[in-house]
mmCIF file of C-alpha atoms in Angstrom:
data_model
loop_
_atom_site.group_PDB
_atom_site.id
_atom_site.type_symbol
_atom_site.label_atom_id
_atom_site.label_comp_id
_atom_site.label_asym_id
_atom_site.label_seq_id
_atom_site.Cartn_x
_atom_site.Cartn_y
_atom_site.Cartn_z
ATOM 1 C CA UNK A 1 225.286 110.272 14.406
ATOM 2 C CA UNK A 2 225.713 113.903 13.458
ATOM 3 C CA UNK A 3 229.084 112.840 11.476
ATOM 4 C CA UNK A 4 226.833 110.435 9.737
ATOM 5 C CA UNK A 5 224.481 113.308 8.945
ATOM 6 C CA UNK A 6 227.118 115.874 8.197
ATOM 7 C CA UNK A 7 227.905 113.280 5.129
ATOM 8 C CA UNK A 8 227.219 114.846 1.704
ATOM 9 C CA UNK A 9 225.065 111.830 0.214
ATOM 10 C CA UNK A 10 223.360 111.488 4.083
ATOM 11 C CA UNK A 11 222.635 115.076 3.738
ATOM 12 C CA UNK A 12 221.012 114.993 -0.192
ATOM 13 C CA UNK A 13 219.098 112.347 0.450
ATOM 14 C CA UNK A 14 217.777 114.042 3.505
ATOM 15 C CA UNK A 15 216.889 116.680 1.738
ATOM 16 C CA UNK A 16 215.093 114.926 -1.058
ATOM 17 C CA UNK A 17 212.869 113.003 1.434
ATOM 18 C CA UNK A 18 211.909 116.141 3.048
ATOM 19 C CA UNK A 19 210.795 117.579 -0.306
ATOM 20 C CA UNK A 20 209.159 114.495 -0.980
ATOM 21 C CA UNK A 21 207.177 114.266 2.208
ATOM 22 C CA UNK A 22 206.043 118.082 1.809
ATOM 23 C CA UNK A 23 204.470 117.596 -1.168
ATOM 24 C CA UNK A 24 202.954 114.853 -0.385
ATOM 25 C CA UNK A 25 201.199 116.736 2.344
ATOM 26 C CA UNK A 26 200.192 119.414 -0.442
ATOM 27 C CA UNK A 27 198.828 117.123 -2.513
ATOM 28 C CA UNK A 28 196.481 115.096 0.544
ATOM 29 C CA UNK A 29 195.482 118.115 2.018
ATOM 30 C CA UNK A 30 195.059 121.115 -0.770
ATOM 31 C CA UNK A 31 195.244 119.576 -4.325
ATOM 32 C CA UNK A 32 193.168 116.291 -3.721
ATOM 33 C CA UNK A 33 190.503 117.620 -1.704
ATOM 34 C CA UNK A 34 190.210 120.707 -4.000
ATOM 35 C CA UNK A 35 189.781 118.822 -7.103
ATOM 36 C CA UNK A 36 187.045 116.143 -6.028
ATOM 37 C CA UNK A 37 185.458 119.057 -4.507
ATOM 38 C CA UNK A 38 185.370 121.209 -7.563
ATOM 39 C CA UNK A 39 182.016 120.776 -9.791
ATOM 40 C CA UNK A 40 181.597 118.645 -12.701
ATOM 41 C CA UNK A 41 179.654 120.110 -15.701
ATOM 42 C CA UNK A 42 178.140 118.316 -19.418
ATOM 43 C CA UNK A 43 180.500 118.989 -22.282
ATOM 44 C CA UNK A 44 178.068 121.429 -24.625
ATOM 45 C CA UNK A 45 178.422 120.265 -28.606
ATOM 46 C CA UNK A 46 179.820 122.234 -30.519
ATOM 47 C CA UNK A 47 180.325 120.011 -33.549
ATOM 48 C CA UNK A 48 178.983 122.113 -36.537
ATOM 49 C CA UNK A 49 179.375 125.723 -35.111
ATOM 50 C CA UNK A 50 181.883 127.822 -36.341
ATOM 51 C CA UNK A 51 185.495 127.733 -34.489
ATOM 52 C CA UNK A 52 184.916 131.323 -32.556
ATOM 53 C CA UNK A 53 181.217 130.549 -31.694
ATOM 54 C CA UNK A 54 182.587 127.074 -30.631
ATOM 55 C CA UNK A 55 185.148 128.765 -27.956
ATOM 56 C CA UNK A 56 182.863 131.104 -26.907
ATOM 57 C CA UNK A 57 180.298 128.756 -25.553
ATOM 58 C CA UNK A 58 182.762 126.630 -23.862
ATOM 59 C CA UNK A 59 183.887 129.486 -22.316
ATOM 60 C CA UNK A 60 180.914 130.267 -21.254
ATOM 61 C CA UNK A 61 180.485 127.151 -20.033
ATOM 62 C CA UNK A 62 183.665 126.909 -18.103
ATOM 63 C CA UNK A 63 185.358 125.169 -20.000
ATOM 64 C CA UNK A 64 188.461 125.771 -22.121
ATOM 65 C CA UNK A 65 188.795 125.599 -25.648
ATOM 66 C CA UNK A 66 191.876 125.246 -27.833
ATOM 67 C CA UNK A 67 192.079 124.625 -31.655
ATOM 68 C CA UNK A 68 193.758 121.334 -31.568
ATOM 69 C CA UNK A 69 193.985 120.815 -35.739
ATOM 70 C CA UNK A 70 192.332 122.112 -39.074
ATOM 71 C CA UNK A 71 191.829 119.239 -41.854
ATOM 72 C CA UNK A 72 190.171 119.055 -45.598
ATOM 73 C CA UNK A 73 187.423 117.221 -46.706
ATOM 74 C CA UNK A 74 185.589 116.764 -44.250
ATOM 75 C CA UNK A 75 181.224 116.782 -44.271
ATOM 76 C CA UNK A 76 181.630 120.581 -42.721
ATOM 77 C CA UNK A 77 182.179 123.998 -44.177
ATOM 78 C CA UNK A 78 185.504 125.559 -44.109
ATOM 79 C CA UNK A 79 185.613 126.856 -40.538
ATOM 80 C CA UNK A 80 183.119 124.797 -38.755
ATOM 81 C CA UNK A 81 184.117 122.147 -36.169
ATOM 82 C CA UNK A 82 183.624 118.994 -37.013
ATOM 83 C CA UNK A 83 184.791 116.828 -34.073
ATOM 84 C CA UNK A 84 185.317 117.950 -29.889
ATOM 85 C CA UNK A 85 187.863 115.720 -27.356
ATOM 86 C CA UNK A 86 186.181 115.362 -25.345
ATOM 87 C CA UNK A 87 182.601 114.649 -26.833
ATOM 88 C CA UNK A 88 179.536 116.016 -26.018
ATOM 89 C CA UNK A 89 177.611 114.903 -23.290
ATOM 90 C CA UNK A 90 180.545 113.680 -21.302
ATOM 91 C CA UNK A 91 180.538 114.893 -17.746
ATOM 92 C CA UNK A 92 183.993 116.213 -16.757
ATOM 93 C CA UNK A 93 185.789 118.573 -14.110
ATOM 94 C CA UNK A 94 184.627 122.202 -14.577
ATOM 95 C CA UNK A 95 187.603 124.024 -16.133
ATOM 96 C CA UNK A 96 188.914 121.333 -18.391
ATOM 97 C CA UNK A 97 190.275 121.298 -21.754
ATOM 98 C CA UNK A 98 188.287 120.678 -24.906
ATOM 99 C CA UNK A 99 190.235 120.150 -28.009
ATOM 100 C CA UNK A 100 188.468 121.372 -31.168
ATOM 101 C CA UNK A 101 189.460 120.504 -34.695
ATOM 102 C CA UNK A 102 188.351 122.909 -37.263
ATOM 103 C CA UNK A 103 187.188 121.679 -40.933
ATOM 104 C CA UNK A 104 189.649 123.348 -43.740
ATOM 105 C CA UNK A 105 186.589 122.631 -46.374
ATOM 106 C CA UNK A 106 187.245 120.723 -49.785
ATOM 107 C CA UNK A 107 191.010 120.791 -50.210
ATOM 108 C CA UNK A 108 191.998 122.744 -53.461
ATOM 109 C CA UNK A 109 194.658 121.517 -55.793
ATOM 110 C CA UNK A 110 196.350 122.749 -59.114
ATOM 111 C CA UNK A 111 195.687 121.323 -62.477
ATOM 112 C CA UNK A 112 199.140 120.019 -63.923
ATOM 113 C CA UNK A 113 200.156 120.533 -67.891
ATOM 114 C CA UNK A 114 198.583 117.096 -69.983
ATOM 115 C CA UNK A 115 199.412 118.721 -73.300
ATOM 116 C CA UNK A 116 201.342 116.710 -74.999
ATOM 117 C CA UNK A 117 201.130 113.463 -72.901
ATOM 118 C CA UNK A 118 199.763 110.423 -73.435
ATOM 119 C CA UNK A 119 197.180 108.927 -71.179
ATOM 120 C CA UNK A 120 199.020 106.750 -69.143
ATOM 121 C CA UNK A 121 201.006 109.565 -68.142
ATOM 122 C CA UNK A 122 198.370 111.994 -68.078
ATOM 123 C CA UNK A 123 196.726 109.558 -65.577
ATOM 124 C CA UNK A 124 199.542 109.761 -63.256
ATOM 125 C CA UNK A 125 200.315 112.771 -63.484
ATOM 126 C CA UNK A 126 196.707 114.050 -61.726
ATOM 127 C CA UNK A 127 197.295 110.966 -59.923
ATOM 128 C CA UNK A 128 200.075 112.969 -58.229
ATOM 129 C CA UNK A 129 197.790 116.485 -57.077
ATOM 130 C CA UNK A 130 194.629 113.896 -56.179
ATOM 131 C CA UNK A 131 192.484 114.583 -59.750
ATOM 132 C CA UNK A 132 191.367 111.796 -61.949
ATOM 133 C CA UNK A 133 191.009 111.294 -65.612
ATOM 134 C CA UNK A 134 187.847 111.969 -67.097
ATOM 135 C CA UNK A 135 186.253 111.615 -70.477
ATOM 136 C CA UNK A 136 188.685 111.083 -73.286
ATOM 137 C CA UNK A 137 187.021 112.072 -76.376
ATOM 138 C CA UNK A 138 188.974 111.078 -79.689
ATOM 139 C CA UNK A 139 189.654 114.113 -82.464
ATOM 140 C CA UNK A 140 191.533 113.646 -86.274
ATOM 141 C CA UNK A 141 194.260 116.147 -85.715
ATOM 142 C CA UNK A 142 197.412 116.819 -86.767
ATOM 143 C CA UNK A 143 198.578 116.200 -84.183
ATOM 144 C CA UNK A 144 200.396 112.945 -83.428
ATOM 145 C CA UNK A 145 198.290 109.547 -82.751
ATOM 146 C CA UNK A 146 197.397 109.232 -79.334
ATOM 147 C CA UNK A 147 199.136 112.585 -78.125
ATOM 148 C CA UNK A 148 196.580 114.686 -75.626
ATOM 149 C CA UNK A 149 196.218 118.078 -77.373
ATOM 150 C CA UNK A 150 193.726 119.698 -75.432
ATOM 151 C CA UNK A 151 192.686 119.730 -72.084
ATOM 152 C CA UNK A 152 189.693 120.615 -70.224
ATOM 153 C CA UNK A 153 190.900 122.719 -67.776
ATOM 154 C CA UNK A 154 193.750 125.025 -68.443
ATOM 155 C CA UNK A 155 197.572 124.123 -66.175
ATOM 156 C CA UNK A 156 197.151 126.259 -63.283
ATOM 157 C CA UNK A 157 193.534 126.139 -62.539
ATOM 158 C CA UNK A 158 192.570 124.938 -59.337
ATOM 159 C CA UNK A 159 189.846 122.583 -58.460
ATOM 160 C CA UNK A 160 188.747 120.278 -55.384
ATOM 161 C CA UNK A 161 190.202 117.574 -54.612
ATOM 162 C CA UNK A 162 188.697 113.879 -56.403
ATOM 163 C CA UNK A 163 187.517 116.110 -59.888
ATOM 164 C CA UNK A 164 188.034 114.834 -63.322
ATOM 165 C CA UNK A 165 189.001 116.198 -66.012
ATOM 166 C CA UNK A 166 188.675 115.758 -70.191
ATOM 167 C CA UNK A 167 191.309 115.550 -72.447
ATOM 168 C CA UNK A 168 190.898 115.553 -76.220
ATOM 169 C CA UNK A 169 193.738 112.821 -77.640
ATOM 170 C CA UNK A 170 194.732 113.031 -81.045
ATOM 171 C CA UNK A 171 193.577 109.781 -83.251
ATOM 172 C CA UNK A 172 196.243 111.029 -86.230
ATOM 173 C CA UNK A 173 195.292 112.544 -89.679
ATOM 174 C CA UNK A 174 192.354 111.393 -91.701
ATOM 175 C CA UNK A 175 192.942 109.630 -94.917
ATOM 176 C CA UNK A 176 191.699 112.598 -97.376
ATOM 177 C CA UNK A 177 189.290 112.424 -100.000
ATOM 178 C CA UNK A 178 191.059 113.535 -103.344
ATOM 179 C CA UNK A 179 192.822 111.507 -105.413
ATOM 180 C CA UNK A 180 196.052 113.256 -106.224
ATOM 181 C CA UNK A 181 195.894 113.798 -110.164
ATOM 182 C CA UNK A 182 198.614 112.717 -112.415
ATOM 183 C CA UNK A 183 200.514 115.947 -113.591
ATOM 184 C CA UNK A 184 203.631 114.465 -114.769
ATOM 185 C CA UNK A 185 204.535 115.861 -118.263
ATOM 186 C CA UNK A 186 201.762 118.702 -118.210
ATOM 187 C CA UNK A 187 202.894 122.197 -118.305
ATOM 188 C CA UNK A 188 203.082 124.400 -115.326
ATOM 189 C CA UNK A 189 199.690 126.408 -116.363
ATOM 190 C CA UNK A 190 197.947 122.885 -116.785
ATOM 191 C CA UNK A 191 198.933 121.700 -113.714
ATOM 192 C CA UNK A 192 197.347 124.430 -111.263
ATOM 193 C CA UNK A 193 194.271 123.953 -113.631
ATOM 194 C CA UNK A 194 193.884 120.466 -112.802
ATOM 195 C CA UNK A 195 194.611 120.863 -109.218
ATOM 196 C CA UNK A 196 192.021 124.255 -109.205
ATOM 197 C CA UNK A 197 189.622 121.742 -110.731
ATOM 198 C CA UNK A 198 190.492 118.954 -107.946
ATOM 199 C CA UNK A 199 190.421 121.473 -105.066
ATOM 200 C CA UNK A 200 194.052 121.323 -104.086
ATOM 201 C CA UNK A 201 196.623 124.351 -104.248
ATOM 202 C CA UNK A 202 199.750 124.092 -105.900
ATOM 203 C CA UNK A 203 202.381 123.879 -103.627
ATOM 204 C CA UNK A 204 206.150 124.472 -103.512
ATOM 205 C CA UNK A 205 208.027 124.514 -107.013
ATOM 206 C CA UNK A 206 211.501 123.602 -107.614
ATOM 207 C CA UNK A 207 213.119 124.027 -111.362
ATOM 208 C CA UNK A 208 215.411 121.946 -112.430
ATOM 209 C CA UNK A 209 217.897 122.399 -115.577
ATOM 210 C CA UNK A 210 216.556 120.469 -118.548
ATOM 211 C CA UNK A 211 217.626 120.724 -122.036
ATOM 212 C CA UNK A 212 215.119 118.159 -123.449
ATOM 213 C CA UNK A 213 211.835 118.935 -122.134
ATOM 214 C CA UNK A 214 210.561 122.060 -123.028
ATOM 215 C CA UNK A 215 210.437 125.116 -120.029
ATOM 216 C CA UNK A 216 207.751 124.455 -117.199
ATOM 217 C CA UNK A 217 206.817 120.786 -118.195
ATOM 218 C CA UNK A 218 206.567 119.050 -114.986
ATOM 219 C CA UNK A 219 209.291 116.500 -114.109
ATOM 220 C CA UNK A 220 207.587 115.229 -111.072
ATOM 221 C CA UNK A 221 205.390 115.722 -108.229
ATOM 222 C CA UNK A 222 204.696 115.318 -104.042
ATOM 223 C CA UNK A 223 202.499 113.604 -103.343
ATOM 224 C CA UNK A 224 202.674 111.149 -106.201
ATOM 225 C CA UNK A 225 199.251 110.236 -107.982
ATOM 226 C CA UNK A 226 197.701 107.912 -106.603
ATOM 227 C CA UNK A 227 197.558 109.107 -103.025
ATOM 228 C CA UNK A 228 194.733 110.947 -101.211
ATOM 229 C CA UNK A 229 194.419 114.567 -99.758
ATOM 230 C CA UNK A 230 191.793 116.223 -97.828
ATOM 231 C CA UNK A 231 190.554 119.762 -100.126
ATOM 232 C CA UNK A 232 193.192 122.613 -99.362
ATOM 233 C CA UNK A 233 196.255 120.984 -99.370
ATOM 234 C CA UNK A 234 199.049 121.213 -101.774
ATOM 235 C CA UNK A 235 200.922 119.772 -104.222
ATOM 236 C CA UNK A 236 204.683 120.437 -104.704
ATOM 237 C CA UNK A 237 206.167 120.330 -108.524
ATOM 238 C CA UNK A 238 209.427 119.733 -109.708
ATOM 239 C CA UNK A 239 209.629 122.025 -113.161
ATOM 240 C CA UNK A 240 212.126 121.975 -116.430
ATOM 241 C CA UNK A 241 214.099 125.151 -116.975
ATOM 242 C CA UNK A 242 216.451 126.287 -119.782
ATOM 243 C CA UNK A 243 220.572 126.447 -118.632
ATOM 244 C CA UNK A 244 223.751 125.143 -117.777
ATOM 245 C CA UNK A 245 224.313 122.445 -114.962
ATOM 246 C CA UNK A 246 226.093 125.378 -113.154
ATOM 247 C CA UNK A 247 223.275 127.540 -111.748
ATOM 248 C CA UNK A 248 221.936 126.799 -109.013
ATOM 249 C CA UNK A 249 218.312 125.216 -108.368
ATOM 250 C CA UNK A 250 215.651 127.700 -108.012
ATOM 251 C CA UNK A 251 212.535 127.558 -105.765
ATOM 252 C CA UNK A 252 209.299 129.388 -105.383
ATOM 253 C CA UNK A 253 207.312 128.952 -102.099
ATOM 254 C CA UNK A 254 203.766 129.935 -103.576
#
């Protein structure tokens, strides 16, 4: 028998069973009867208070409190509790934990660049930080057709969660109003008369060599007659000018 005992895995075991039966003992005779003796108390609510008010009064009430989590957009105020493990009114052990999770407020994110999107990609693109397109409101521009050129809020500005935001999208030029004149064959001089008279500004001019025409007689024009500007906008001229094929063309920007 003591050989048998003397036996390393006799001997572990042993030991184990010892430990085993000990605690055992602790836990019939000290833990047990200590915690169905110990009080029970009402959970206090705290749902709505904020976080350090919240600890405090479970503390108070023998309880203890930890900060289990802190989420965003919630119905409470950045700071306030807005739901207690366990819940109020629950009668538990005096000295347990209650877990408190804190209310982060209306979560804030950051306007992205739209400028020069179109609205498909505009709309995923606040898809992305949790915003949604707003009012699109239609502007002649010149811009091109259907390009966002303005935006409501500037990239970078931040705003709750779920907001919308405008964007002005460009719906291309309008067709003007002015008939462009025919100035073919008039003279320089004429030809910013006529366009004075029309409301249009004379535009670039570009001489080319002719030894036909007389000097300044206009050889052509852009736009050609016919065609429609808005009052302002100009009208580049191709004039005659005396020389050889040699020199080189010569242009004024007026």
């Amino acid at each position: 028998m003591k050989n048998l005992i003397e036996k390393p895995f006799v001997k572990k075991s042993l030991i184990i069973l010892g430990v085993f039966v000990i605690f055992l003992l602790i836990l019939d005779n000290i833990l047990l009867p200590w915690y169905v003796s110990s009080s029970e108390e009402v959970v206090p609510k705290v749902i709505g208070l904020p976080d350090y008010e919240a600890i405090e009064k479970l503390n108070d009430s023998g309880f203890e409190a930890i900060i289990a989590d802190t989420a965003y957009g919630t119905n409470q105020p950045a700071g306030k509790i807005f739901l207690q493990k366990p819940e109020a009114g629950k009668i538990v052990k005096k000295g347990r934990t209650v877990y408190l999770y804190v209310s982060g407020g209306e979560q804030m994110v950051v306007v992205p660049q739209l400028k020069g999107k179109n609205l498909v990609d505009a709309k995923l693109a606040l898809e992305r930080v949790g915003l949604k397109l707003g009012q699109v409101e239609l502007v002649s521009s010149n811009y091109p057709k259907d390009m966002i050129f303005d935006q409501q809020y500037v990239e970078g500005t931040k705003l709750k969660k779920g907001e919308t935001i405008k964007v002005f999208v460009s719906s291309g030029q309008l067709e003007g109003t002015i008939e462009v004149p025919d100035l073919i064959g008039k003279s320089l001089t004429e030809a910013q008369k006529i366009l004075s008279e029309n409301s249009l500004e004379l535009g670039k001019v570009t001489y080319q060599i002719s030894n036909t025409l007389l000097p300044n007689t206009v050889l052509d024009q852009y736009p050609v007659p016919g065609n429609k500007l808005n009052p302002g906008e100009k009208v580049d001229l191709f004039i005659t000018k005396q020389g050889t094929i040699k020199e080189p063309i010569e242009i004024i920007e007026e």
